mmCIF file of C-alpha atoms in Angstrom:
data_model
loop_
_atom_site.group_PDB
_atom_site.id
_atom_site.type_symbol
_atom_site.label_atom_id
_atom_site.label_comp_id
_atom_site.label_asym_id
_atom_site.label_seq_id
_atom_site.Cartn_x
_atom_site.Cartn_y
_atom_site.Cartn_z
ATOM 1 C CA UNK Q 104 -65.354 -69.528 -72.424
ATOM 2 C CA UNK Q 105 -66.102 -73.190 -71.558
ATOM 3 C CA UNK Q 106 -69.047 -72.615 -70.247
ATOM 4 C CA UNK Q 107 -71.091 -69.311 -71.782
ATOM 5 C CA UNK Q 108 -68.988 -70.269 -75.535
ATOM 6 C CA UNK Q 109 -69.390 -73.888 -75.261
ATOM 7 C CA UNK Q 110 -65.437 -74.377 -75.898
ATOM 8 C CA UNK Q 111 -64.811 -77.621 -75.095
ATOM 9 C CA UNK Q 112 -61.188 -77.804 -75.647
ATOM 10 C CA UNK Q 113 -60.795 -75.560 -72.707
ATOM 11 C CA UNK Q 114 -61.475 -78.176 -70.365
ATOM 12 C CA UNK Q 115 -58.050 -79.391 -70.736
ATOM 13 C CA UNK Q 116 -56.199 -76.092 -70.314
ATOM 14 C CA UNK Q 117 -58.117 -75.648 -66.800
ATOM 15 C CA UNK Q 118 -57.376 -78.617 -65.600
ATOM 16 C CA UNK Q 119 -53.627 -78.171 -66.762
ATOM 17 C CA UNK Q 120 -53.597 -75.005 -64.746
ATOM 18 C CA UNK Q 121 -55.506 -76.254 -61.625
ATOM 19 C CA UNK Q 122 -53.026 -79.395 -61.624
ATOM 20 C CA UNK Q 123 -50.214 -77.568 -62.010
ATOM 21 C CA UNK Q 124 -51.432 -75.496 -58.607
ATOM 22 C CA UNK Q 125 -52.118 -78.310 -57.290
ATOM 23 C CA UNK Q 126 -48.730 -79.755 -57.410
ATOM 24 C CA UNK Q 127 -47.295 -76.747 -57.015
ATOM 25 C CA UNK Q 128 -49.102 -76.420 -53.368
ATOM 26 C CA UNK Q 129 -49.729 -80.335 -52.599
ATOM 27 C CA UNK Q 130 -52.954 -80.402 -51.050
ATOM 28 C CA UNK Q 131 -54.199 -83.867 -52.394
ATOM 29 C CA UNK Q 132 -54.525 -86.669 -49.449
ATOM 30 C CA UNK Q 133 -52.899 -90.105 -51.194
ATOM 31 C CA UNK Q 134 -55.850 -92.288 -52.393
ATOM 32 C CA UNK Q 135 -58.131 -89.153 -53.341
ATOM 33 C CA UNK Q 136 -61.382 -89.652 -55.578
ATOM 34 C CA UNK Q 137 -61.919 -86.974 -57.633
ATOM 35 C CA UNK Q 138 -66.249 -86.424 -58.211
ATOM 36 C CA UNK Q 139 -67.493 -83.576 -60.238
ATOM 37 C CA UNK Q 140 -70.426 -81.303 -59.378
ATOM 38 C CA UNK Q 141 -73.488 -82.979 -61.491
ATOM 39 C CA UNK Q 142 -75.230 -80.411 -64.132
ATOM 40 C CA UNK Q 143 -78.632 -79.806 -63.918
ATOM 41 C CA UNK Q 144 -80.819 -81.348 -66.783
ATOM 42 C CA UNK Q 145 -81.787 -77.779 -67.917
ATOM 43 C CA UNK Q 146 -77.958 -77.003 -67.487
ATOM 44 C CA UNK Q 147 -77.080 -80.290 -69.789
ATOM 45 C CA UNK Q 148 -79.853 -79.461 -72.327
ATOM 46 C CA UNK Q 149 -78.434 -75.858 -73.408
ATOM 47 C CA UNK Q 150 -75.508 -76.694 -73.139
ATOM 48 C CA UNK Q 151 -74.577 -80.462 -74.169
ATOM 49 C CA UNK Q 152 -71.952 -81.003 -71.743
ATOM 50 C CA UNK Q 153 -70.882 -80.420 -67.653
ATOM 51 C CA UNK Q 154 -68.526 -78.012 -67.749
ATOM 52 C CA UNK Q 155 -67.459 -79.474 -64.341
ATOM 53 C CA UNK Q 156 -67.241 -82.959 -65.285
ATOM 54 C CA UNK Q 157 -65.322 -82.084 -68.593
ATOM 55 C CA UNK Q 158 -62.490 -80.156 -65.823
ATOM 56 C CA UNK Q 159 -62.725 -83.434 -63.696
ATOM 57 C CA UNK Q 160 -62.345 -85.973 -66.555
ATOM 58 C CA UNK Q 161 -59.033 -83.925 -67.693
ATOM 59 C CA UNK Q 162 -57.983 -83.219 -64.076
ATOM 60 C CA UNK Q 163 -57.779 -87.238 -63.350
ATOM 61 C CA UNK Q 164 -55.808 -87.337 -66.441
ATOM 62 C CA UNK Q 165 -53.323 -84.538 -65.710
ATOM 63 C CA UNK Q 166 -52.886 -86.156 -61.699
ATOM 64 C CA UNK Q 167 -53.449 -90.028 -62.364
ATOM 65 C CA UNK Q 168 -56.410 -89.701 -59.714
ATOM 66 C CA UNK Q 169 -59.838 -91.562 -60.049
ATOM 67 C CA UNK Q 170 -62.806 -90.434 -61.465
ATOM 68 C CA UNK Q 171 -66.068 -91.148 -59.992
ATOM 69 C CA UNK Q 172 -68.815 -89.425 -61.403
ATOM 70 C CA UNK Q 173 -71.957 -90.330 -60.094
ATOM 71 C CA UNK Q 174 -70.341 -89.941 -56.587
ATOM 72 C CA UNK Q 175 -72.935 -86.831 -56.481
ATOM 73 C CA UNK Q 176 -76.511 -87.002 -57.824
ATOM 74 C CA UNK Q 177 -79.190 -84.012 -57.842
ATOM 75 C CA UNK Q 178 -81.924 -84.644 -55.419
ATOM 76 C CA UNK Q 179 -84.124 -82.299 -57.771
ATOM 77 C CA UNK Q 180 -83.660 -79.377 -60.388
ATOM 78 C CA UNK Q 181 -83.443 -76.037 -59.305
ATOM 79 C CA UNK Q 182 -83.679 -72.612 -61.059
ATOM 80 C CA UNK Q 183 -80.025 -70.721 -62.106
ATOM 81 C CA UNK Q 184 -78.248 -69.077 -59.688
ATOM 82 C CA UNK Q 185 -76.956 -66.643 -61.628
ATOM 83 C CA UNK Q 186 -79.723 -64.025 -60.512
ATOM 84 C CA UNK Q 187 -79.737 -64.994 -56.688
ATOM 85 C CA UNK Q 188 -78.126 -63.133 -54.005
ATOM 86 C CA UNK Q 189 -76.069 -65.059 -51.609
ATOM 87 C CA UNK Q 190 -79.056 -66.118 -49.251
ATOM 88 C CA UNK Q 191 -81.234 -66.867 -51.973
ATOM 89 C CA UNK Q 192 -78.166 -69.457 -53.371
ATOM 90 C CA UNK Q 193 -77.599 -70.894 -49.899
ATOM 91 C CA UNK Q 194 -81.453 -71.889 -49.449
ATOM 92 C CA UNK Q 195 -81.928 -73.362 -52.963
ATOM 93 C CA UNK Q 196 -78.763 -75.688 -52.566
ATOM 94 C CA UNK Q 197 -79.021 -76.828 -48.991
ATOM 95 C CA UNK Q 198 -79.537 -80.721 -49.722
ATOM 96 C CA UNK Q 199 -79.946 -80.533 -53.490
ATOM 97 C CA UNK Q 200 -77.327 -83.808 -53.408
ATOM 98 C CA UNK Q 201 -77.197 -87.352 -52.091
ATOM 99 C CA UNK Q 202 -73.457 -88.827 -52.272
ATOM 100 C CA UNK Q 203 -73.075 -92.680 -53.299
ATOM 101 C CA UNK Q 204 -71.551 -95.148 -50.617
ATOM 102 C CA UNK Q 205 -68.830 -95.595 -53.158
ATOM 103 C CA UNK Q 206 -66.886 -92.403 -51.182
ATOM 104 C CA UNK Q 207 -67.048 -93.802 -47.551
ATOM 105 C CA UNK Q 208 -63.333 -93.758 -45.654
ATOM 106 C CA UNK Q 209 -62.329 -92.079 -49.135
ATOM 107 C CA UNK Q 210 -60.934 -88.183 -49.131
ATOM 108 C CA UNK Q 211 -63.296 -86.231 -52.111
ATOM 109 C CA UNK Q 212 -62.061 -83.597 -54.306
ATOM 110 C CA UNK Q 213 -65.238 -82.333 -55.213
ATOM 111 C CA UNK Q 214 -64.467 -80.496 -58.954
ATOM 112 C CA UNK Q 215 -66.308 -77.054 -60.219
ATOM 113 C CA UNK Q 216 -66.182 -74.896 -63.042
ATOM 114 C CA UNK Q 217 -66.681 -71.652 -60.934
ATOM 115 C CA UNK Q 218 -67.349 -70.333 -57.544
ATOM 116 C CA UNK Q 219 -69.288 -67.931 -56.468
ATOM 117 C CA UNK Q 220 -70.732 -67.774 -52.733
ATOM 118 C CA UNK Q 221 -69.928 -71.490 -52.110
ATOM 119 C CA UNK Q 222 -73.577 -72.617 -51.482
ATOM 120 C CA UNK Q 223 -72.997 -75.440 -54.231
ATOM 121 C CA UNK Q 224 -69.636 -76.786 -53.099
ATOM 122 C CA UNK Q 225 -70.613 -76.836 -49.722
ATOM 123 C CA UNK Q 226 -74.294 -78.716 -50.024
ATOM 124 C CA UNK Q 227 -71.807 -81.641 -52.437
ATOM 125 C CA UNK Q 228 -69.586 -81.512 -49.083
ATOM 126 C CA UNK Q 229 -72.446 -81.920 -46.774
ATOM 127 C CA UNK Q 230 -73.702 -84.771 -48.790
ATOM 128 C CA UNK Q 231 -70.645 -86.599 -49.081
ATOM 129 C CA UNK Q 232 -69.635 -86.590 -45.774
ATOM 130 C CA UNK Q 233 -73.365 -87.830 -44.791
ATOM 131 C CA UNK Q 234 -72.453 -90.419 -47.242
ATOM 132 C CA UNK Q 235 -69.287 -91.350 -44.897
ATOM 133 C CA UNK Q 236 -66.317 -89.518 -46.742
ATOM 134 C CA UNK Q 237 -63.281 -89.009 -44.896
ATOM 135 C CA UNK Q 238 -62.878 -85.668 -45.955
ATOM 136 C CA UNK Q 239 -63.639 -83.042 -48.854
ATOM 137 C CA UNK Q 240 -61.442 -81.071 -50.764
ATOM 138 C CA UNK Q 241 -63.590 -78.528 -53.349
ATOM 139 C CA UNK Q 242 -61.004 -77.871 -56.512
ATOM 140 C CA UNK Q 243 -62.615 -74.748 -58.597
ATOM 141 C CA UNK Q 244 -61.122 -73.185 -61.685
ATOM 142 C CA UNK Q 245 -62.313 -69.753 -61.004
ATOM 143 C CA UNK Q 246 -63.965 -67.338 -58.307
ATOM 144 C CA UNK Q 247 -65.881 -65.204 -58.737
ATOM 145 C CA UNK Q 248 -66.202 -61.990 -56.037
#
């Protein structure tokens, strides 16, 4: 609903539910940023918002935790994913990010809406640990099978 319905007040009901798993299940290193998946600019256009960063903004609420988004930046746009089979998604987001120095010796939660074969989650995790992250955690409101 966030996300194909635009509902913007959802954000703060996922996060709610992911922080209350997350407390529930500690899995949070102390001193933790949290950094959202960035949107692409087609992404942004049609739909005025990043679903992710909307999640993350409420998440570092909900947990007191830092906020750092433009810890990730696109390298360039690609098309949706939404048609692409699992190969096809793994080649068009192998090094679609660069990760900001601001994340070296820090632990990342990287924050998503949804996942589906991973391919985006783990090219932010790549990236940030280039960058010089301690570690990555990926935080996702739903999967999808």
């Amino acid at each position: 609903m966030l996300k194909t319905q635009l509902r913007l007040s959802m954000a703060p009901v996922l996060a709610r539910l992911l922080a209350d798993a997350i407390r529930h299940e500690p899995s949070l290193p102390d001193g933790v940023l949290l950094a959202p998946v960035p949107a692409s600019r087609a992404s942004l256009r049609a739909r005025g918002m990043n679903p992710a960063a909307e999640i993350a903004r409420s998440l570092a609420a909900e947990l007191n935790l830092p906020l750092v988004r433009q810890a990730l930046r696109r390298r360039r746009e690609t098309p949706r994913q939404t048609a692409l089979g699992r190969h096809a998604r793994r080649q068009v987001a192998a090094g679609l990010f660069k990760a900001s120095t601001v994340v070296r010796g820090r632990h990342v939660a990287v924050v998503d809406d949804v996942m589906t074969t991973g391919s985006t989650v783990q090219a932010a995790a790549v990236a940030l640990l280039a960058a010089g992250a301690a570690g990555v955690t990926v935080l996702v409101v739903a999967r999808t099978p």
